XYZ file of C-alpha atoms in Angstrom:
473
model
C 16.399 4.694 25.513
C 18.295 6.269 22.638
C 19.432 9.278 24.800
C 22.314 9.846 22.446
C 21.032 9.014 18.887
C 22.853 6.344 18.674
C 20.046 3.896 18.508
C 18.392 1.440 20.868
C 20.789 -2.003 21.893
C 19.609 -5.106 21.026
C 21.421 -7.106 23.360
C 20.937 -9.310 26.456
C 24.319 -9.673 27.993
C 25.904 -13.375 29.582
C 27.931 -12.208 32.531
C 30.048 -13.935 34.628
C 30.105 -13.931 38.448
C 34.107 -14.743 38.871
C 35.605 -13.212 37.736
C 32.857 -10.409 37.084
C 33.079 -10.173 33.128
C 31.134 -9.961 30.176
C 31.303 -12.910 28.359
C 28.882 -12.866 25.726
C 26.338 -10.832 24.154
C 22.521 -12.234 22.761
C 20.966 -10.678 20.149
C 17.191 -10.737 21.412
C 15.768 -7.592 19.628
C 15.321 -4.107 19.491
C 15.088 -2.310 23.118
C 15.219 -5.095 25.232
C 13.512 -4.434 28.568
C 12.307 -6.837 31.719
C 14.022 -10.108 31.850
C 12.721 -12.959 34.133
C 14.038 -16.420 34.063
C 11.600 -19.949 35.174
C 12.919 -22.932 36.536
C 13.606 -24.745 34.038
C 16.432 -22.983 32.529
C 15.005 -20.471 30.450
C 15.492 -16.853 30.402
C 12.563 -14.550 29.003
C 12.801 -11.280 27.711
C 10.355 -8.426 26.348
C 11.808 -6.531 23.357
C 10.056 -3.209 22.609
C 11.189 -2.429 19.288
C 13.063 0.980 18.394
C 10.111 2.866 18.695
C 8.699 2.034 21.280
C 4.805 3.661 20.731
C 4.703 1.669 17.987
C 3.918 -1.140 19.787
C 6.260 -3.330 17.508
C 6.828 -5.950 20.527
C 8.157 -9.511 21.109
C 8.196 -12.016 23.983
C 11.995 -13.902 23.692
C 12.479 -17.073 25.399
C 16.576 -17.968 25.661
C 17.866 -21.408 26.982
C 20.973 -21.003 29.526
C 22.253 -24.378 28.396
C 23.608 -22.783 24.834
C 23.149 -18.859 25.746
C 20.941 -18.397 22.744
C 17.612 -17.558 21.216
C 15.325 -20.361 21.508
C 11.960 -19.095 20.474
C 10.653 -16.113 19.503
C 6.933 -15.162 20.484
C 4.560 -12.877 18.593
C 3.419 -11.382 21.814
C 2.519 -7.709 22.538
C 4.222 -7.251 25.877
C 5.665 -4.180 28.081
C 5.936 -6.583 31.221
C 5.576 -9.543 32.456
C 6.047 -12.109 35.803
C 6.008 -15.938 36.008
C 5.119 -18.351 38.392
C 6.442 -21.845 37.859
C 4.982 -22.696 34.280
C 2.845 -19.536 33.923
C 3.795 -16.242 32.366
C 1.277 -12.958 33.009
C 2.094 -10.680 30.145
C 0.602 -7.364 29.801
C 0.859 -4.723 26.901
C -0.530 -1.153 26.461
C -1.243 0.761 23.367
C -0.237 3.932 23.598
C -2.742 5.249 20.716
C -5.591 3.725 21.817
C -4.691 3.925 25.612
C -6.081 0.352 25.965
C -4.196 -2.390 28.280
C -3.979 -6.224 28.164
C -3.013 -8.589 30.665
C -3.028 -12.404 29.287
C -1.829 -15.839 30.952
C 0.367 -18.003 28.846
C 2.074 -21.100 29.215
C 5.330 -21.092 29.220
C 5.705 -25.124 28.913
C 3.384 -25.122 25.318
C 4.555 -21.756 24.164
C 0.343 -21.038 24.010
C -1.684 -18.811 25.746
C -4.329 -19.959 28.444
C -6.578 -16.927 28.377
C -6.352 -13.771 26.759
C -8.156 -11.610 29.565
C -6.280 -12.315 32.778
C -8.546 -10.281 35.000
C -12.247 -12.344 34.988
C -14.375 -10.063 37.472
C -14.575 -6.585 34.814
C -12.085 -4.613 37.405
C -10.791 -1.982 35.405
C -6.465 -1.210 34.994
C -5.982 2.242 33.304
C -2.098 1.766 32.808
C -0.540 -1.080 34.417
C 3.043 -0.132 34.724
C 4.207 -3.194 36.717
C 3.156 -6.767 37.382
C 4.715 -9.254 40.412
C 3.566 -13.126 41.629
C 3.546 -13.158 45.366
C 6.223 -15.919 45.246
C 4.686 -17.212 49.161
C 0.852 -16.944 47.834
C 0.941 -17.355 44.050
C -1.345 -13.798 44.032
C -0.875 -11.528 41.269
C 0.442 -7.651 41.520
C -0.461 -5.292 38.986
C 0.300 -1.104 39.646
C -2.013 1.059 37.797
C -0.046 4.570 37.049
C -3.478 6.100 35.886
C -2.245 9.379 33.760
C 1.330 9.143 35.271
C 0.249 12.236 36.583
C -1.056 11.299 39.641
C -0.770 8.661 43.001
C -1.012 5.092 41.561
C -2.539 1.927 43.305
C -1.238 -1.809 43.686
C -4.280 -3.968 42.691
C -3.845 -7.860 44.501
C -5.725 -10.507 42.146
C -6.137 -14.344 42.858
C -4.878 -16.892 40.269
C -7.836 -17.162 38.928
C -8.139 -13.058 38.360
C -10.555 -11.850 41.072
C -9.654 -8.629 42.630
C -8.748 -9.657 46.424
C -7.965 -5.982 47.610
C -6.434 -2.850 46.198
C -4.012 -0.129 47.658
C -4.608 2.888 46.877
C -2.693 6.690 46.048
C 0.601 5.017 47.194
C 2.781 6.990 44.909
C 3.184 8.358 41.154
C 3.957 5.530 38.969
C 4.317 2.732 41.006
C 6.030 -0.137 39.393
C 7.783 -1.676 42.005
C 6.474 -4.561 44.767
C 8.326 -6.735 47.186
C 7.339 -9.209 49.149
C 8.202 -10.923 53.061
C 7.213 -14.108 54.480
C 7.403 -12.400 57.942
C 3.979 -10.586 59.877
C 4.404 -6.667 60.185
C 2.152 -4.336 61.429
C 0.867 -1.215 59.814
C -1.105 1.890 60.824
C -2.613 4.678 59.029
C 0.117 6.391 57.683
C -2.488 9.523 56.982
C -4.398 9.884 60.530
C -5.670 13.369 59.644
C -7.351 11.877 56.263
C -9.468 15.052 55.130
C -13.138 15.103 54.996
C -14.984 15.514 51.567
C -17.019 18.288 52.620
C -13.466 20.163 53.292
C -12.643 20.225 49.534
C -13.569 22.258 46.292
C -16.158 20.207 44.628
C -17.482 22.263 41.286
C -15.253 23.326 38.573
C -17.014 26.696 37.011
C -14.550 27.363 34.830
C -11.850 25.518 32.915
C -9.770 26.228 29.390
C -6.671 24.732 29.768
C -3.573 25.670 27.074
C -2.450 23.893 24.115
C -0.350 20.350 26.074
C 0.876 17.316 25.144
C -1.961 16.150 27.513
C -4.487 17.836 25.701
C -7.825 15.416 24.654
C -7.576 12.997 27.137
C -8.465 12.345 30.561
C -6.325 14.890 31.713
C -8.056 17.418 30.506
C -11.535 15.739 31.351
C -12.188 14.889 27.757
C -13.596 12.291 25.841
C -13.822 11.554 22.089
C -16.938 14.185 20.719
C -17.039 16.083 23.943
C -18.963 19.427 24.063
C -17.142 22.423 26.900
C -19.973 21.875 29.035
C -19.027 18.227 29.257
C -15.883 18.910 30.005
C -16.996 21.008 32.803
C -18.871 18.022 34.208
C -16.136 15.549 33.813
C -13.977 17.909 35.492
C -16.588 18.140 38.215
C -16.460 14.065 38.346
C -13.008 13.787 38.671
C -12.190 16.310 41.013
C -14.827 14.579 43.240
C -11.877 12.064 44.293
C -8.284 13.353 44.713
C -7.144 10.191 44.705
C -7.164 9.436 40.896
C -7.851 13.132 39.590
C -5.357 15.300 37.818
C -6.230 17.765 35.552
C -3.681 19.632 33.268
C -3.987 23.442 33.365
C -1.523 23.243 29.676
C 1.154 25.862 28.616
C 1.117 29.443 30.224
C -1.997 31.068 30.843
C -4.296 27.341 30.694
C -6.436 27.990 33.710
C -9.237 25.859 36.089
C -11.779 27.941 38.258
C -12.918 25.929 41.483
C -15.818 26.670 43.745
C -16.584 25.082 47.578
C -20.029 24.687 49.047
C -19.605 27.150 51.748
C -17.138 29.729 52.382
C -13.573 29.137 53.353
C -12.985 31.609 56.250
C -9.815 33.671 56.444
C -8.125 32.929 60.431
C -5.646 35.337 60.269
C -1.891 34.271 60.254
C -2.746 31.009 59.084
C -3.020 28.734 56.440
C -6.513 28.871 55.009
C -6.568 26.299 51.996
C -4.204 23.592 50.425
C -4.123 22.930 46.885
C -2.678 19.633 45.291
C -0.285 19.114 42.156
C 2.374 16.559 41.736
C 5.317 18.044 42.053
C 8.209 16.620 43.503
C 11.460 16.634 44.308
C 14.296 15.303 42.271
C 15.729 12.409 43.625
C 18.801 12.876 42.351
C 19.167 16.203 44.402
C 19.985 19.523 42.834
C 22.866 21.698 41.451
C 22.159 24.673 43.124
C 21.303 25.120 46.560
C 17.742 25.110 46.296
C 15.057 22.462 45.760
C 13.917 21.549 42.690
C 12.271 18.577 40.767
C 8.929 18.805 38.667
C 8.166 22.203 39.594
C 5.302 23.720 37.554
C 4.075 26.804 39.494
C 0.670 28.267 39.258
C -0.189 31.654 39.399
C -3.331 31.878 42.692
C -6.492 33.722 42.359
C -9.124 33.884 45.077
C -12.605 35.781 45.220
C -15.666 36.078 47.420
C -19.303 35.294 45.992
C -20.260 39.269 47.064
C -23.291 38.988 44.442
C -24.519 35.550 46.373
C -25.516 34.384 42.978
C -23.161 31.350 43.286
C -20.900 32.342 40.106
C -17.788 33.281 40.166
C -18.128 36.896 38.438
C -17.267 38.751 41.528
C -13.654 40.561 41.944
C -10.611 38.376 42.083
C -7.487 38.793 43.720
C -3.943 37.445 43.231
C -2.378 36.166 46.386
C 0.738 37.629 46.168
C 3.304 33.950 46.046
C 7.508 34.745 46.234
C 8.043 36.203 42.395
C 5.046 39.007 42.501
C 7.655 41.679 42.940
C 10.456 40.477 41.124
C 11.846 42.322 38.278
C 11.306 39.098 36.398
C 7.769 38.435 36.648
C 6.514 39.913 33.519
C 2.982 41.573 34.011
C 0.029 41.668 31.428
C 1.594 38.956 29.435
C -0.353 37.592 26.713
C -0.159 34.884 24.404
C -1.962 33.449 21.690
C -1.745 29.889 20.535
C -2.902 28.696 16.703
C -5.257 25.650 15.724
C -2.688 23.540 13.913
C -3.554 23.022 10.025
C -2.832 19.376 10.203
C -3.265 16.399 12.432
C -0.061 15.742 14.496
C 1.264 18.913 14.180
C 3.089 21.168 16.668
C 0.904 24.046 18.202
C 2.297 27.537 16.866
C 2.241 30.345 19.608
C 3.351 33.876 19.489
C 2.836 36.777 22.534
C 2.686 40.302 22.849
C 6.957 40.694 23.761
C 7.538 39.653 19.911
C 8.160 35.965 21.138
C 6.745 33.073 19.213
C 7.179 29.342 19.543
C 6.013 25.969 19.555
C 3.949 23.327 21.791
C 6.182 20.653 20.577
C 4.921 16.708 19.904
C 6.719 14.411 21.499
C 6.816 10.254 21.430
C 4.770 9.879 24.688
C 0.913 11.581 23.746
C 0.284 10.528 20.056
C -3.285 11.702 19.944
C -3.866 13.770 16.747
C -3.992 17.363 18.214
C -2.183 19.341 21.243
C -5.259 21.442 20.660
C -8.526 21.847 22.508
C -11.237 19.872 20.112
C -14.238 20.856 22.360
C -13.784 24.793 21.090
C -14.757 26.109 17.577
C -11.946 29.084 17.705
C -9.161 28.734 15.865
C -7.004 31.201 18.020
C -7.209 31.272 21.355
C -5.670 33.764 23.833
C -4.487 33.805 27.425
C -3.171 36.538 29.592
C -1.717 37.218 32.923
C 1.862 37.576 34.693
C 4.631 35.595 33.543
C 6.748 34.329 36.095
C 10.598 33.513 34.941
C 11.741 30.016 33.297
C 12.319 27.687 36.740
C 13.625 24.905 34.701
C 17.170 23.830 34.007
C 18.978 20.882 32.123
C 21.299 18.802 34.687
C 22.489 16.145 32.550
C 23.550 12.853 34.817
C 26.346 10.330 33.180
C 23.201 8.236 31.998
C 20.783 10.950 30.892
C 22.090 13.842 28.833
C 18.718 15.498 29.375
C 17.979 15.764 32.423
C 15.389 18.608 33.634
C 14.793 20.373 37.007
C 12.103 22.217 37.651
C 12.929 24.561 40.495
C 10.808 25.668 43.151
C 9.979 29.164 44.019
C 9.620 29.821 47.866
C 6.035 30.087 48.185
C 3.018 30.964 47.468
C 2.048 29.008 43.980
C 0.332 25.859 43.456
C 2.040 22.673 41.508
C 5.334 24.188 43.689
C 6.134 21.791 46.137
C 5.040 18.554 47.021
C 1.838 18.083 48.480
C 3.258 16.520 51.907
C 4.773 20.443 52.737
C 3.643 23.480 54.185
C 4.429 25.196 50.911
C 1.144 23.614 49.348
C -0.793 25.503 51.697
C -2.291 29.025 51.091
C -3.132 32.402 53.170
C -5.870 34.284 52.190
C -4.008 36.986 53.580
C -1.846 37.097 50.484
C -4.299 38.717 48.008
C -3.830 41.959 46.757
C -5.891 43.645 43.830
C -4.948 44.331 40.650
C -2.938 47.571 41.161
C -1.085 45.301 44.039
C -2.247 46.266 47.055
C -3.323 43.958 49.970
C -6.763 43.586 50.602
C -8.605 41.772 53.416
C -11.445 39.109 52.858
C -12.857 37.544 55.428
C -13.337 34.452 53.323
C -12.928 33.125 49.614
C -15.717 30.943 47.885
C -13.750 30.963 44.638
C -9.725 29.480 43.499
C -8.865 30.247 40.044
C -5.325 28.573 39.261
C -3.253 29.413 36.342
C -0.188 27.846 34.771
C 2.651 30.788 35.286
C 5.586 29.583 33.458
C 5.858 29.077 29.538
C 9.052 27.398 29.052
C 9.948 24.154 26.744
C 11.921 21.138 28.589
C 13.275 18.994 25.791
C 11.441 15.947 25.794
C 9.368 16.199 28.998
C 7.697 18.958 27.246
C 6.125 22.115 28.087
C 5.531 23.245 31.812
C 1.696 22.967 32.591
C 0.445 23.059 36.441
C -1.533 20.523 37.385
C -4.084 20.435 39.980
C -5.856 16.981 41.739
C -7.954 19.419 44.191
C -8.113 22.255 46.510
C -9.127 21.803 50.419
C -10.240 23.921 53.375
C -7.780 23.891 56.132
C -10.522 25.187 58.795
C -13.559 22.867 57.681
C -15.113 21.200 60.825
C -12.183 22.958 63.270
């Protein structure tokens, strides 16, 4: 990546083993990426051009005998794996969102079929692609959105699906393989029950974000609000594969159950899932941090029994509701941009104004909502403080940590800790004082934080579904 402006290499380095020294460089093309080598002494290389969502890609093929370029091929490929004479290549186009996976033969330089897969099973984004050297099966990951827990889908040679893995972890690209038995268990033994979770969303208006018009937001090309509203429905119907982007500050989802979370006092009453994480790397400060995007909680109680969620709502009261940084009755508006592929314009009611900015990753035409008519729309609530910070590494001058508060905000932590879970007992009303319910029917989430991080892009909670902690107990 061109971190430093520098531009991309072009290079594939000819190393030596001993001494350990670079002895040559190849000139391959622009952004060279995975390199795999056959057995017959060839070394192949995907080249991804310097901009890389432009899709301007090449397959190289480079014979160790002389250490140079031996063919160029006018294929679009990200990725690829061989086995023996066979090469699975797979592209995706980043506009379109469409993926490819082909068979071609490395022998005749030709390809053998231009749709590996043969039995319709759908990939959404492959992201990696393995032979099982001991089987000859093929390994593709599907990363979805990036957004949420990705699958490993096992085909036969001749592209039948034999079984898939699923919600294994965001962006899976990686798979290994053993020639010796092992034995597994369920890794999740307390596996929720459907029933337990939020299955209706009532409301949801999400803020200007670079994932804004796609399936992230539950929309499709032409879409009206109240199909959005019954996408969002569909996909929060399986946790596994949804994620849906609340956008920049104030973007919010209402959720509703089919029967009444109770309130047990002095514990945990409901869960709510993001994907946030924690940095691998660790943190500069003593505090854990990683893709933080915290959500602002609202619960209510369908008083009215009408089923609607037009009742009273209360905050639950996370970490930052009395801090002298939490800015209340913020509002912010955000502008229709004149032109396709511009930046969103913003400006609030301190005197700030900004930008939703573009960035290389989401090239759809507009970081604006096309299902409404307005060409202003407004959001409003309480501001928590910026929570994320550049850390550069030695091999990424931008590198950004979103830290977490303590508790009590969704998108936080990771889903796998007690700080994704919720207490009813938290809520207070709006002049801040606690309240008791003895249950909710009713989780309005909003994103808390407007910040900018460089190219990752604006802070947006996302949510993949909410869940009754005392359902069938």
């Amino acid at each position: 990546m061109d971190w430093d402006g520098i531009g991309v290499d072009n290079t594939v380095s000819v190393v030596s083993t001993e001494p350990f020294k670079e002895i040559k460089k190849i000139q391959v093309g622009y952004n060279p990426g995975r390199i795999r080598a056959d057995n017959y002494g060839h070394v192949y290389v995907a080249t991804r051009g310097k901009d890389i969502s432009a899709g301007d890609y090449n397959f190289v093929q480079i014979d160790t005998r002389t250490d140079e370029v031996k063919q160029i091929y006018d294929e679009k490929v990200m990725n690829f794996a061989i086995n023996d004479q066979l090469a699975y290549l797979y592209n995706f186009n980043y506009t379109t969102q469409d993926s490819q996976i082909k068979v071609f033969n490395l022998q005749t330089g030709t390809t053998l079929r231009e749709d590996f897969i043969t039995d319709e099973t759908e990939i959404n984004t492959p992201y990696g692609i393995y032979v099982n050297p001991y089987s000859g099966n093929i390994y593709i990951t599907d990363a979805y959105n990036y957004l949420v827990r990705g699958d490993v889908l096992c085909f036969n040679p001749q592209g039948k699906l034999i079984y898939r893995l699923t919600n294994i972890g965001q962006n899976p690209n990686t798979v290994v393989f053993s020639d010796k038995d092992t034995q597994s268990g369920n890794d999740d033994p307390d596996t929720p029950q459907a029933a337990a979770f939020a299955n209706k969303v009532l409301e949801y208006r999400p803020a200007p974000t670079q994932f804004m018009n796609t399936t992230a937001t539950a929309y499709k090309e032409g879409f009206t609000y109240q199909q959005v509203l019954e996408y969002a429905t569909e996909l929060l119907s399986d946790r596994n594969v949804c994620l849906l982007s609340l956008g920049a500050f104030g973007g919010y989802i209402t959720v509703g159950f089919d029967h009444t979370v109770p309130n047990i006092s002095g514990e945990y009453d409901f869960k709510i899932y993001g994907n946030a994480a924690y940095d691998i790397y660790g943190t500069n400060e003593d505090k854990p941090g990683g893709s933080a995007e915290p959500g602002i909680v609202l619960v209510s109680k369908d008083t009215n029994g009408n089923g609607l969620p037009d009742d009273e709502w209360y905050e639950l009261a996370g970490s930052e509701y009395n801090s002298p940084s939490t800015i209340r009755n913020y509002e912010i508006t955000y502008y229709r941009p004149e032109l396709p592929g511009d930046n969103v314009q913003w400006t609030d009611n301190q005197g700030g104004q900004g930008e939703i900015k573009r960035n290389d990753f989401n090239t759809q035409d507009s970081y604006y909502p096309q299902w409404i008519e307005e060409d202003r729309i407004t959001f409003s609530g309480s501001r928590l403080a910026d929570n994320a910070v550049n850390e550069p590494r030695p091999d990424m001058p931008e590198h950004w940590v979103g830290y977490c508060y303590a508790w009590g905000y969704a998108d936080n932590h990771p889903n796998d800790t007690e700080y994704s879970k919720f207490k009813i007992d938290w809520a207070v009303d709006k002049n801040g004082n606690p309240v008791h319910l003895d249950g909710i029917d009713f989780v309005k989430i909003y994103t808390a934080v407007n910040q900018d991080c460089g190219w990752t892009g604006e802070i947006s909670t996302e949510i993949q579904a909410v869940e009754d902690l005392h359902y069938n107990k």
